[in-house]
Short mmCIF file of C-alpha atoms in Angstrom, two decimals:
data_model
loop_
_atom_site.label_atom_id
_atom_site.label_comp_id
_atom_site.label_asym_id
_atom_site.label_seq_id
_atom_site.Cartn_x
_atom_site.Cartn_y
_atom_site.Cartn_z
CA UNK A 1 11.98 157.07 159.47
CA UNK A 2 15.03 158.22 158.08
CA UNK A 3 16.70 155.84 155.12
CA UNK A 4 18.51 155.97 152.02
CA UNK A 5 19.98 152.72 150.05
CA UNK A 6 23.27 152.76 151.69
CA UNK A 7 21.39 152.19 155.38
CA UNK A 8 19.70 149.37 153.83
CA UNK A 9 21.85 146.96 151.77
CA UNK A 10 24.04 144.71 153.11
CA UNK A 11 27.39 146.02 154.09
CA UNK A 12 28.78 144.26 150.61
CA UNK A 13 26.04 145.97 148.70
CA UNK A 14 25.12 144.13 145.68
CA UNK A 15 27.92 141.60 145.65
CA UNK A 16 25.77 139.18 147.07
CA UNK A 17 22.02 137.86 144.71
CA UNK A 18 19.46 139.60 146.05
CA UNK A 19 16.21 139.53 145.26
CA UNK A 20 12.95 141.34 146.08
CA UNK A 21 9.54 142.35 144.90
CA UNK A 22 8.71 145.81 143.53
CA UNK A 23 5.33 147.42 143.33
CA UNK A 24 4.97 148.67 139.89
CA UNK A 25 2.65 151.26 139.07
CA UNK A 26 0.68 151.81 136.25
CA UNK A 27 -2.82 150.44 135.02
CA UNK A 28 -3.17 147.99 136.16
CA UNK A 29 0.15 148.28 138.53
CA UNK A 30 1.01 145.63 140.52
CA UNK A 31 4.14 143.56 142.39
CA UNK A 32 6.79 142.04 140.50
CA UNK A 33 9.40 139.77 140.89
CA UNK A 34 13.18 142.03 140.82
CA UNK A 35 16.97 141.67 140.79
CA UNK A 36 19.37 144.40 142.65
CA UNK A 37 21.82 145.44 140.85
CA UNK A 38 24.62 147.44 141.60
CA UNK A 39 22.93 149.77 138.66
CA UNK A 40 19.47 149.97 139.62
CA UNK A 41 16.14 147.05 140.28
CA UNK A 42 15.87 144.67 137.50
CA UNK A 43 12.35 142.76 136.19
CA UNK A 44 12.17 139.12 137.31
CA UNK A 45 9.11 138.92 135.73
CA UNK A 46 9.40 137.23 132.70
CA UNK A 47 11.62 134.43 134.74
CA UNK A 48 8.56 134.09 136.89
CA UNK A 49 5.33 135.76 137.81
CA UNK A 50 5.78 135.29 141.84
CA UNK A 51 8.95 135.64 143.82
CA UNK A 52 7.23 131.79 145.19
CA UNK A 53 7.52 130.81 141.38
CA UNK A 54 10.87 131.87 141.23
CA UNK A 55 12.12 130.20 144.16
CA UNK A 56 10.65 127.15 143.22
CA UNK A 57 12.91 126.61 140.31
CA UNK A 58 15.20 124.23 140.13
CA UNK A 59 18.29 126.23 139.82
CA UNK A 60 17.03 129.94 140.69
CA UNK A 61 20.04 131.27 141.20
CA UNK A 62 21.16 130.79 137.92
CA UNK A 63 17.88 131.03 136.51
CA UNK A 64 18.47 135.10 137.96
CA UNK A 65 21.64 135.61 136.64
CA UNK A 66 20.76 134.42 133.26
CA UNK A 67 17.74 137.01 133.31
CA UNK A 68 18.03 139.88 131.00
CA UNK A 69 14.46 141.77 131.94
CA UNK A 70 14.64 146.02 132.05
CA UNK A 71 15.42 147.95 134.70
CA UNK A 72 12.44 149.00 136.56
CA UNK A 73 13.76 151.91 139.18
CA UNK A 74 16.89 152.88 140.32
CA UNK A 75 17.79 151.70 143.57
CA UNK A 76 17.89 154.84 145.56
CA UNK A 77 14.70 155.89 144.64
CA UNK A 78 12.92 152.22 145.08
CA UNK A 79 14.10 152.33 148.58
CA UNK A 80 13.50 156.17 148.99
CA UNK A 81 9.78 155.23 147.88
CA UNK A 82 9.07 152.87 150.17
CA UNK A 83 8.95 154.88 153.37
CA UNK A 84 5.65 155.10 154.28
CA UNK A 85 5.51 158.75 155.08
CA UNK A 86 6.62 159.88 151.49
CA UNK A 87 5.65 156.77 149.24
CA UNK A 88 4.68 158.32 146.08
CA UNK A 89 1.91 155.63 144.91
CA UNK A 90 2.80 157.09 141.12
CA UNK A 91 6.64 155.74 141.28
CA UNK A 92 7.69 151.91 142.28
CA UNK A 93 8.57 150.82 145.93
CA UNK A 94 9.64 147.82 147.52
CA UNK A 95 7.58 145.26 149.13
CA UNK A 96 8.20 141.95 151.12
CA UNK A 97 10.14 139.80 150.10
CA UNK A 98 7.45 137.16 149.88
CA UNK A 99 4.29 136.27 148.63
CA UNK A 100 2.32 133.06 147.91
CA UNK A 101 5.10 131.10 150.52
CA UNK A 102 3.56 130.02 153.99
CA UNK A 103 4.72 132.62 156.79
CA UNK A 104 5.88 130.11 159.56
CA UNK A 105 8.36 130.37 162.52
CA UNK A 106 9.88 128.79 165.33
CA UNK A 107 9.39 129.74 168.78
CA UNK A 108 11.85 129.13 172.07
CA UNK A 109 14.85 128.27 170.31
CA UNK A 110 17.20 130.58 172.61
CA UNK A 111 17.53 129.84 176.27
CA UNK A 112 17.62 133.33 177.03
CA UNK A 113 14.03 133.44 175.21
CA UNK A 114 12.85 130.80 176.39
CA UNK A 115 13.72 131.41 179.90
CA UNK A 116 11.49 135.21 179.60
CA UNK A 117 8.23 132.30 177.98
CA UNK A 118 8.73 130.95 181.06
CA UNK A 119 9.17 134.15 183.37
CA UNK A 120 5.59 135.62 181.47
CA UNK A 121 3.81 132.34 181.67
CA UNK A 122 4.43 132.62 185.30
CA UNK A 123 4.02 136.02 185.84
CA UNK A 124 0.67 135.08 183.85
CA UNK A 125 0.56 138.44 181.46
CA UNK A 126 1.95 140.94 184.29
CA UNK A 127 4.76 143.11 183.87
CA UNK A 128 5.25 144.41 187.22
CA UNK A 129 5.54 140.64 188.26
CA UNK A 130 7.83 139.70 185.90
CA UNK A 131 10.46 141.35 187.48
CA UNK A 132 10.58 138.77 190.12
CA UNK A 133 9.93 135.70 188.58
CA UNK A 134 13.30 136.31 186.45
CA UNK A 135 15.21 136.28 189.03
CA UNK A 136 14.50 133.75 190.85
CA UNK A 137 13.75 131.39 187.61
CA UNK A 138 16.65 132.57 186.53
CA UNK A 139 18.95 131.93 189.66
CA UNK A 140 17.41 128.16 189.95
CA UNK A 141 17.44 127.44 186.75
CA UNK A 142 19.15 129.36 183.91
CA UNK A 143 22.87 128.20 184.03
CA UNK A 144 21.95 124.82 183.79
CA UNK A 145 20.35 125.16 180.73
CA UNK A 146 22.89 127.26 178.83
CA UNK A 147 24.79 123.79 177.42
CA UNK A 148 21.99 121.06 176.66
CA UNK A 149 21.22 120.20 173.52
CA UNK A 150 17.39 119.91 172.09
CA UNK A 151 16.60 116.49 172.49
CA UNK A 152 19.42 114.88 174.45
CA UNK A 153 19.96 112.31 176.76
CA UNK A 154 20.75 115.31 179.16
CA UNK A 155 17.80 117.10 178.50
CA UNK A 156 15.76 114.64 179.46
CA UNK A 157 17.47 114.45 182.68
CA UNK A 158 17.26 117.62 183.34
CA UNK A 159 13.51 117.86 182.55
CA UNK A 160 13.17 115.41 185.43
CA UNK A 161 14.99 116.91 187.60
CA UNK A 162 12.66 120.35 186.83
CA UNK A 163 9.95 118.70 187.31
CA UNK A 164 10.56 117.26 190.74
CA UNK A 165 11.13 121.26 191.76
CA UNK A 166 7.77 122.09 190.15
CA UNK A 167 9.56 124.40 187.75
CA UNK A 168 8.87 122.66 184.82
CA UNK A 169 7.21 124.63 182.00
CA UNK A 170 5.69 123.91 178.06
CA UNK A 171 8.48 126.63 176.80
CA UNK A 172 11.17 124.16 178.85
CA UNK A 173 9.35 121.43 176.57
CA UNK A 174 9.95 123.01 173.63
CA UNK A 175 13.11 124.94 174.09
CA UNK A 176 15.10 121.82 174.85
CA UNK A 177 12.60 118.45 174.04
CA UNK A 178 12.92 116.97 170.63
CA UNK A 179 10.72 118.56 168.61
CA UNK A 180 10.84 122.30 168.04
CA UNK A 181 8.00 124.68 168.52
CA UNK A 182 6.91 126.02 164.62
CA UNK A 183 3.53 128.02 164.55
CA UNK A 184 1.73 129.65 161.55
CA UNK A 185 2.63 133.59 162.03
CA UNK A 186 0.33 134.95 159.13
CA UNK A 187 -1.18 134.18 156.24
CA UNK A 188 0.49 134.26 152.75
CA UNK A 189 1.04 137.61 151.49
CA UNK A 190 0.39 139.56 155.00
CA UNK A 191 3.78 140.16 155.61
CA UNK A 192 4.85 144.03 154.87
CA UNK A 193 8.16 145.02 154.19
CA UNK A 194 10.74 148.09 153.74
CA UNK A 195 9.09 151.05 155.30
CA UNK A 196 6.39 150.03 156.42
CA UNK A 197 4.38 150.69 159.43
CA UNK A 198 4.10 147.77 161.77
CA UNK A 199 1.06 146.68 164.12
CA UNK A 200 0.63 146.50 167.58
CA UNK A 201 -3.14 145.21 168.45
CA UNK A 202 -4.96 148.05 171.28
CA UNK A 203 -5.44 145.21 173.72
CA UNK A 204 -1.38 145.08 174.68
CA UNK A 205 0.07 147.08 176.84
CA UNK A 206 3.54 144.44 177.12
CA UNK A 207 5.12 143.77 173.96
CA UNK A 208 8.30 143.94 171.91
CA UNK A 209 9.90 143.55 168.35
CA UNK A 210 11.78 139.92 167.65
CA UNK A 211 14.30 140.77 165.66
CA UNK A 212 14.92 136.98 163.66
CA UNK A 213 16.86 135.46 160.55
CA UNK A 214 14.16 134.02 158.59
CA UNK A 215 14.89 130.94 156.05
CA UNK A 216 13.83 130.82 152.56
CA UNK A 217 12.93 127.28 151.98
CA UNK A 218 11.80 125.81 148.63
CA UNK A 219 8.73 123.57 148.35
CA UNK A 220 11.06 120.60 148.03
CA UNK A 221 12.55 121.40 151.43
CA UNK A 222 15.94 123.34 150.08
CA UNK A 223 16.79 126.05 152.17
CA UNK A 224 17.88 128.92 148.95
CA UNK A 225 18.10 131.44 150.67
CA UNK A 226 17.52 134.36 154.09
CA UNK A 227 15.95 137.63 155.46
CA UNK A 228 15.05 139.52 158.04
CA UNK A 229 11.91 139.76 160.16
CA UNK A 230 10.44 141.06 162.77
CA UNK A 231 8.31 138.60 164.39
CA UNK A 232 5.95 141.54 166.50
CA UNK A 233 4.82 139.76 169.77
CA UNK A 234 2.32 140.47 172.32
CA UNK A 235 3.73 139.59 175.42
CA UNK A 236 1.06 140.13 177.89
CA UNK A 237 -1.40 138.46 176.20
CA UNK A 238 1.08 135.07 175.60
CA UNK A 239 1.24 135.32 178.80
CA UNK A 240 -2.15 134.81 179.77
CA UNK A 241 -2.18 131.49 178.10
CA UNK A 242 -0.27 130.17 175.58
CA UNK A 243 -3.71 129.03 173.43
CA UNK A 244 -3.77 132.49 173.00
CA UNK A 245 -0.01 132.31 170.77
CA UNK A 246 -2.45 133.13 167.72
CA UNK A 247 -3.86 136.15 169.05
CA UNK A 248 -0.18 137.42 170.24
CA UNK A 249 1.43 137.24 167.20
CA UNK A 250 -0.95 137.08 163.94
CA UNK A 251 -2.40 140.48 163.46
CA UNK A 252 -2.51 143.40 160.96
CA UNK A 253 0.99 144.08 160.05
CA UNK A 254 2.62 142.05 162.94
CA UNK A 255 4.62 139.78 160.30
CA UNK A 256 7.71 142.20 158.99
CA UNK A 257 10.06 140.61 156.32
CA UNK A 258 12.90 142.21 154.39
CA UNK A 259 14.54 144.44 152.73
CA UNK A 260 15.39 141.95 150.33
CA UNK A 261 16.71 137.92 150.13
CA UNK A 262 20.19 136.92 150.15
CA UNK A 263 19.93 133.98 147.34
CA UNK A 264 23.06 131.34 148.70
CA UNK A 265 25.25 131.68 145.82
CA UNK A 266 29.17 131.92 146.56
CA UNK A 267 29.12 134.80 148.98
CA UNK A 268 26.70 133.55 151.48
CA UNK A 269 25.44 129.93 152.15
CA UNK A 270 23.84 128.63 155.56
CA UNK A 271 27.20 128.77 157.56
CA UNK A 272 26.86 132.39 157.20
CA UNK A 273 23.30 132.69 158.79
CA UNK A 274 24.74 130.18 161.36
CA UNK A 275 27.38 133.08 162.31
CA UNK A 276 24.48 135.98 161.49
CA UNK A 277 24.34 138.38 164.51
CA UNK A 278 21.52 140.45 164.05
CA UNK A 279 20.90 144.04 166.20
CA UNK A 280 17.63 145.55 167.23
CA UNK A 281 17.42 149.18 167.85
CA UNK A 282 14.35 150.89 168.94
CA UNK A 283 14.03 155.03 168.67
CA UNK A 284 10.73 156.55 170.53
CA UNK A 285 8.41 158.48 168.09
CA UNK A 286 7.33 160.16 171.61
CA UNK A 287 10.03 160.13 174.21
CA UNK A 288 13.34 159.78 173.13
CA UNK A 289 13.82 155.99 175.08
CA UNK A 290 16.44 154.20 172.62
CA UNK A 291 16.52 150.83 173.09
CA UNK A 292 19.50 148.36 171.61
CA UNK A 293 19.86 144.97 171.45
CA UNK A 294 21.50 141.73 169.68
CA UNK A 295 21.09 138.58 169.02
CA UNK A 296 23.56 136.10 168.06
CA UNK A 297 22.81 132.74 165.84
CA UNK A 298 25.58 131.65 167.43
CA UNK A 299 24.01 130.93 170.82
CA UNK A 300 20.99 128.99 168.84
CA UNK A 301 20.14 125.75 170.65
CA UNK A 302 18.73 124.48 167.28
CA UNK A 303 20.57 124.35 164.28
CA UNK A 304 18.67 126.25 161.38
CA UNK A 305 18.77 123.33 159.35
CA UNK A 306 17.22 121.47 161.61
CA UNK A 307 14.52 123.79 162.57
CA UNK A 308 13.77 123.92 158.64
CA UNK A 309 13.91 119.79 158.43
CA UNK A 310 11.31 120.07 161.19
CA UNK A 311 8.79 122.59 159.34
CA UNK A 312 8.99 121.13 155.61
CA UNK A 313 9.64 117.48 154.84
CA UNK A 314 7.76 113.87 154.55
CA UNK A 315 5.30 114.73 157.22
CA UNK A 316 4.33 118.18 155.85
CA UNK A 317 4.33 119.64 152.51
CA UNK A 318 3.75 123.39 151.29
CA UNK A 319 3.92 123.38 147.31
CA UNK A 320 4.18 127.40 147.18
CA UNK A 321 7.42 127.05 150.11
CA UNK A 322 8.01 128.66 153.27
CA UNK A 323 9.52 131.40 155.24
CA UNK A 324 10.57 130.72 158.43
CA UNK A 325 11.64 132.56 161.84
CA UNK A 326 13.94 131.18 163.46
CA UNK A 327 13.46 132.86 166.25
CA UNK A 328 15.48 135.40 168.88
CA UNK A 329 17.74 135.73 171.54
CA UNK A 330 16.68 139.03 172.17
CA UNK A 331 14.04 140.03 175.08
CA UNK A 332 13.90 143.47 176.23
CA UNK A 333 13.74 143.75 180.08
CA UNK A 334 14.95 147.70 180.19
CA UNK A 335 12.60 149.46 181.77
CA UNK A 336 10.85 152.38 179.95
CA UNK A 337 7.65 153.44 181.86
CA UNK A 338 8.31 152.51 185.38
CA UNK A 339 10.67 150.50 187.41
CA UNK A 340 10.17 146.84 186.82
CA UNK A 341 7.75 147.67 184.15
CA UNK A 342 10.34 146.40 181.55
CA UNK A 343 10.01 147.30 178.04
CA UNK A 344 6.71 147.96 175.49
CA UNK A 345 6.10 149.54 172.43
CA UNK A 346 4.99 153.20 171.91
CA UNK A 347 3.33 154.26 168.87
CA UNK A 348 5.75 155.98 166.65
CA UNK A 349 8.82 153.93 167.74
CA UNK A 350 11.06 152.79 164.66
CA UNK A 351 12.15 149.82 164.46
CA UNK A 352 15.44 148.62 163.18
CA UNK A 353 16.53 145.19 162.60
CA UNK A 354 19.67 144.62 160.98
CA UNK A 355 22.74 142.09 159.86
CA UNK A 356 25.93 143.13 157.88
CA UNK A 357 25.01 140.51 155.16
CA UNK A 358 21.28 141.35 155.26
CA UNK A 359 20.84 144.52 155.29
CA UNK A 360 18.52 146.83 157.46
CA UNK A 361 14.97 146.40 157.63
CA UNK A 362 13.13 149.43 159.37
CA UNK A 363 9.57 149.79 160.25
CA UNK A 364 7.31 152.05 162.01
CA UNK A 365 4.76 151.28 164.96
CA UNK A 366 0.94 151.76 164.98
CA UNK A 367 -2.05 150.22 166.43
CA UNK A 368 -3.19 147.50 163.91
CA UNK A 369 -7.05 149.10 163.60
CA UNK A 370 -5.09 152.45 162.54
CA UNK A 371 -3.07 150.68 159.72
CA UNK A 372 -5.04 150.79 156.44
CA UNK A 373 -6.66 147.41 156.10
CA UNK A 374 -4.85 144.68 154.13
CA UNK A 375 -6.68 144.01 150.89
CA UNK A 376 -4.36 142.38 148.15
CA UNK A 377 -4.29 138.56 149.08
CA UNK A 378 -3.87 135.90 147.06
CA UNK A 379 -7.00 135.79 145.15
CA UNK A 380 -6.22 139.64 144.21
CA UNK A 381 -2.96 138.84 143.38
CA UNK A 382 -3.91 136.28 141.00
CA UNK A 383 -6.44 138.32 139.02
CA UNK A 384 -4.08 141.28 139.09
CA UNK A 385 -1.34 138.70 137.00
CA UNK A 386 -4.15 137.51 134.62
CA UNK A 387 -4.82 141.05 133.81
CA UNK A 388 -1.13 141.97 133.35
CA UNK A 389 -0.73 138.95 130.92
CA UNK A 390 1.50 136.96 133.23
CA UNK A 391 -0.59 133.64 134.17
CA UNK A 392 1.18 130.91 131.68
CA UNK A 393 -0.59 127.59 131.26
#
């Protein structure tokens, strides 16, 4: 992984409020709540302990700017720190965005996505089927999908009508019935960020990177803010069964979030991730495939807002918030291996997700028993705050 600060920040740079958390060294070291500026990483500590703290506030936009902590690192070498390869564990780095929030998303909410749920339900975990399947699911059905909105009148029509054919499927449920697919992706403070390596489990040999906005939604529902993530998906084994959704997509490292949040201030706001169109590019660590791909927010059959009004509200509550995926449009069907294979992971391949206004979040792919184990949840990240002083009654 090659990266330097300019490859990373948003195309504006630091005109936008972005925040982050750093890992500060020391004894005892730990993660801590920062501010980019355009002259190095700022403390957000003594505004609050967690980045979940801080994005509870009322008002934490303002709450930022009126912050006058030190600077902690400058922000070439935070970002030069945090690839994996050459972290120096003596200097800060960055981390995800995210801590004590719940790491949710939303599945299905392209048609182009939802039609390949459909094509690896069918083609029940096969690759070499697949091939097939999508084109003659996508020849019956796909065009008349393309226009219906979630939910409709016309929706339910046309689930009728799929059903008389036998075509109908649980992604067709939830890629255009009322209520939206949203699944727990990991647990608080799983995800890994900037530079880190990401994890494929041994058991796969058919999967992919999801290259997703992800909301930043306050416990009372307001959406504050966005990211990046990388919502790492076992396809084959989805596509066994779809019980098996928890096995395909929460393991080690398989929850990627970052570099940093875009706070809405008056630069960006949610019409901006409603316009976000966010590119994927894969380079093999082993055989020089190079694999590119987009996805447009713009062709989302649910509106974000709506997809965050269905996670977070009167029927659920999560005091600490939430990050959400909002799910992809992209899903690789280039062929790497062999024809009609389609597209999988090899160990080594970096991955880079990206958006103009976001910035670039790049990660590296290993087997999730090869990644060192994950250690610092949320009890050790509570003791680790006592210890530094920061716990407030």
């Amino acid at each position: 992984m090659q990266f330097d600060s300019a490859a990373i920040m948003p195309r504006d740079m630091t005109a936008g409020t972005l925040i982050g958390r750093l890992w500060m060294p020391g004894t005892p070291g730990g993660p801590s709540p920062v501010w980019l500026r355009d002259d190095g990483v700022y403390d957000l500590g003594a505004v609050a302990p967690t980045l979940s703290m801080l994005l509870a506030l009322p008002d934490p936009l303002g709450a930022v700017r009126a912050s006058r902590d030190a600077r902690l690192a400058t922000l070439d070498d935070a970002v030069a720190n945090s690839h994996a390869d050459k972290r120096d564990p003596s200097r800060p780095y960055f981390l995800a965005p995210c801590d004590l929030q719940a790491l949710k998303a939303c599945g299905v909410t392209f048609v182009r996505s939802m039609l390949e749920r459909v094509i690896e339900e069918q083609a029940k975990g096969d690759p070499q089927a697949a091939a097939d399947i999508r084109r003659a699911v996508g020849d019956e059905i796909g065009a008349s999908l393309r226009d219906i909105v979630p939910g409709s009148d016309e929706a339910a029509r046309v689930k009728g009508v799929l059903q008389e054919r036998g075509l109908w499927s649980q992604y067709l449920e939830v890629g255009i019935g009322p209520d939206a697919e949203v699944f727990t992706k990991a647990q608080p403070m799983a995800a890994v960020g900037l530079g880190a390596e990401i994890g494929i489990h041994p058991v796969s040999a058919w999967n992919n990177p999801e290259p997703e906005a992800v909301l930043v939604i306050a416990p009372d529902g307001r959406i504050v803010g966005a990211t990046l993530g990388n919502d790492v998906n076992l396809r084959d084994v989805e596509g066994r069964s779809a019980l098996l959704l928890g096995k395909a997509k929460d393991n080690r490292a398989s929850c990627a979030i970052g570099p940093f949040v875009r706070l809405f201030d008056e630069t960006f706001g949610l019409d901006h991730v409603r316009d976000l169109t966010i590119t994927l590019t894969v380079n093999g660590g082993d055989d020089g495939f190079v694999l590119n791909g987009t996805s447009s927010l713009g062709q989302i059959s649910r509106d974000p807002a709506d997809l965050a009004a269905q996670a977070i509200g009167a029927h659920n509550q999560y005091p600490d918030g939430l990050m959400l995926f909002t799910g992809t449009l992209f899903a690789p069907t280039e062929d790497r291996d062999a024809p009609d294979q389609g597209f999988t992971h090899h160990l080594g391949d970096v991955v880079t997700i990206a958006a103009p206004e976001l910035g670039a979040l790049v990660n590296r792919v290993n087997r999730t028993d090869r990644i060192a184990s994950w250690t610092f949840g949320t009890g050790a990240l509570m003791r680790n705050l006592a210890e530094r002083g920061l716990l407030k009654g």
